[in-house]
């Protein structure tokens, strides 16, 4: 009998129908707009605050009491949606340029209706509970009176035999009084079992009644054993455990069996109960293990988001790319089940905090980006105004340079708000294009003039070449100068022909001047020789002095030529300026060489005259 009462203690609280076993809590977490925590639930929760309020009002008006599980789910849903709305409004406020600390959420007009309906339900439940507590106390009093009566009936065998009918009636009354205070239920049941067994032990005169009861009780308890054993095959562990509690209640309510069978029948029922309880315990151990795995998984996601270096994200594209990764992690979070109850809210708060940190920093970035784009808009608008002020100018070269400088400045300015980008660009490029179109039209009229100038300069070159081929020396130098003056008075030629025509002109002029210089040098040498003959008739002292002077001039020219040659070794023609200087130095050096040759011929002429004078 003691083993029976010890086991029954485990399930005695099931006598109170309002104190049902909680096998699993469905907890709905509060989330940001980016996250929703979803789990498998048996209650369908509305998706909007309006639907939640409508359902709560419906429950408040119903006669039947609302289930606590549904009320908890509705309350969690209402405030989850409320927090999501506040978070979305806050993000929008920051995106529009507001400071995070200045944000104030708008009043929730539905919250008062929600609270009022919940208060009605709460009051009804309180009244129902009060009535239930009163009924439990009344039942407790009645059961105690029944116990006292059974105790009296079991005092002597005579009273037990005479009051059998009353005893059966007392048992029926006991079964009808189901609800009693939970803290009294186990002790009450033990006392009842004790007095009932004592009564049957005293019941000796009417063995037929006693044996009949024992037989009926054995049939009932055997059926309960079979039902308990069958529960071990039940797929739904929670349902099996709950059904077992009902079987335990009925087993306790059933009277005793024959004394020799009591231990046996209880051992059988206890063995079946133990099997179901083990499966129930194993189920929750596995559930706990799964929750630990879920916690590890959720912790890894938190760490992954927390590890993101927000200072390294510099562009809008990078922020959007990272946002997609965050959203994918939030989707992954939704697929993970509950963490252990004591950590479930904490880990979600950590995850939500990491997400909030990311999206707050993202909002700050785009706020700064918006400010920069506004500044860029002002700068580019100013450049548009400058371009528009220049577009009608006819100072083609200077204005073109200014516009090209403005275009370079435009490229250094960052992006503007997308809604202004295209229109602003069209405004700017329109002003630039207008000027360059007008410049192009003006340039087209200049091209005909440039072609005429090209023909005129080609004619000048032809005249210079004719002078080069002419044998007449008189007035040739003056003619060259006149043609050079005519060349300089002719305007621009087509740009692509410029280098070619200038090269032909300078080559011809250089050839002319070289020829003119050689002719002049020849005349000077002839005059020098004639003068030498006159000096020779007057005496040799003058020739010697002239020879010494020429030798000194020769050495000076040769030294100057060597200096030029050394300087040429340090010059390159990698630039236009360098090439021009190199050509100029080459011309001077050629002139010096011509002068050196002339001096050399003069010295040779003097030596010839001196030799002739000595021969005489």
Short mmCIF file of N, CA and C in Angstrom, two decimals, residues 7 16 31 43 77 85 130 156 158 163 202 225 232 257 274 282 344 364 374 400 417 420 493 534 572 582 585:
data_model
loop_
_atom_site.label_atom_id
_atom_site.label_comp_id
_atom_site.label_asym_id
_atom_site.label_seq_id
_atom_site.Cartn_x
_atom_site.Cartn_y
_atom_site.Cartn_z
N UNK A 7 3.65 6.57 -5.37
CA UNK A 7 3.57 6.83 -6.82
C UNK A 7 2.43 7.76 -7.14
N UNK A 16 -7.22 18.55 -9.94
CA UNK A 16 -7.76 19.89 -10.19
C UNK A 16 -7.74 20.13 -11.69
N UNK A 31 10.27 41.71 -31.91
CA UNK A 31 11.21 41.77 -33.01
C UNK A 31 11.25 43.17 -33.60
N UNK A 43 -2.20 27.68 -31.89
CA UNK A 43 -3.13 28.81 -31.89
C UNK A 43 -2.81 29.71 -33.07
N UNK A 77 1.38 39.01 -29.44
CA UNK A 77 1.23 39.44 -30.83
C UNK A 77 0.98 40.94 -30.91
N UNK A 85 6.09 48.29 -35.48
CA UNK A 85 5.64 49.56 -36.05
C UNK A 85 6.49 50.73 -35.55
N UNK A 130 -12.52 32.87 -8.27
CA UNK A 130 -13.05 33.01 -6.91
C UNK A 130 -14.16 31.98 -6.66
N UNK A 156 -15.89 -0.99 13.44
CA UNK A 156 -16.12 -2.39 13.87
C UNK A 156 -16.70 -3.18 12.73
N UNK A 158 -19.23 -5.06 12.81
CA UNK A 158 -20.68 -5.00 12.83
C UNK A 158 -21.20 -3.79 12.07
N UNK A 163 -23.73 -1.22 7.29
CA UNK A 163 -23.79 0.03 6.53
C UNK A 163 -23.19 -0.10 5.12
N UNK A 202 -12.80 -4.74 7.47
CA UNK A 202 -13.78 -5.03 8.53
C UNK A 202 -15.02 -5.75 7.99
N UNK A 225 -5.04 -0.76 -16.30
CA UNK A 225 -3.68 -1.24 -16.58
C UNK A 225 -3.47 -1.43 -18.08
N UNK A 232 1.83 3.31 -24.12
CA UNK A 232 3.25 3.25 -24.47
C UNK A 232 3.45 3.18 -25.98
N UNK A 257 -9.07 -4.01 -4.41
CA UNK A 257 -9.29 -5.37 -4.89
C UNK A 257 -8.95 -6.31 -3.73
N UNK A 274 5.31 3.90 -15.42
CA UNK A 274 6.73 4.21 -15.49
C UNK A 274 7.21 4.28 -16.93
N UNK A 282 12.14 11.46 -21.50
CA UNK A 282 13.09 11.42 -22.61
C UNK A 282 12.75 12.48 -23.65
N UNK A 344 15.94 32.23 -23.85
CA UNK A 344 15.24 32.51 -25.11
C UNK A 344 15.09 34.00 -25.36
N UNK A 364 22.36 56.25 -40.30
CA UNK A 364 23.27 57.39 -40.13
C UNK A 364 24.11 57.60 -41.39
N UNK A 374 23.12 66.59 -51.07
CA UNK A 374 22.52 67.92 -51.11
C UNK A 374 23.59 68.97 -51.39
N UNK A 400 36.06 78.26 -74.31
CA UNK A 400 36.22 76.81 -74.41
C UNK A 400 37.09 76.30 -73.27
N UNK A 417 21.19 63.62 -55.40
CA UNK A 417 19.99 62.78 -55.25
C UNK A 417 19.51 62.25 -56.61
N UNK A 420 17.28 64.10 -59.03
CA UNK A 420 17.78 65.30 -59.70
C UNK A 420 18.89 65.00 -60.70
N UNK A 493 46.46 78.26 -91.16
CA UNK A 493 46.14 77.22 -92.13
C UNK A 493 45.44 76.09 -91.37
N UNK A 534 97.69 93.85 -102.53
CA UNK A 534 98.10 95.25 -102.29
C UNK A 534 99.00 95.33 -101.07
N UNK A 572 68.14 66.82 -75.10
CA UNK A 572 67.31 65.79 -75.73
C UNK A 572 66.20 66.49 -76.49
N UNK A 582 67.46 72.53 -79.88
CA UNK A 582 68.48 71.69 -80.52
C UNK A 582 68.69 72.13 -81.96
N UNK A 585 70.65 75.47 -82.05
CA UNK A 585 72.09 75.29 -81.76
C UNK A 585 72.81 74.66 -82.94
#
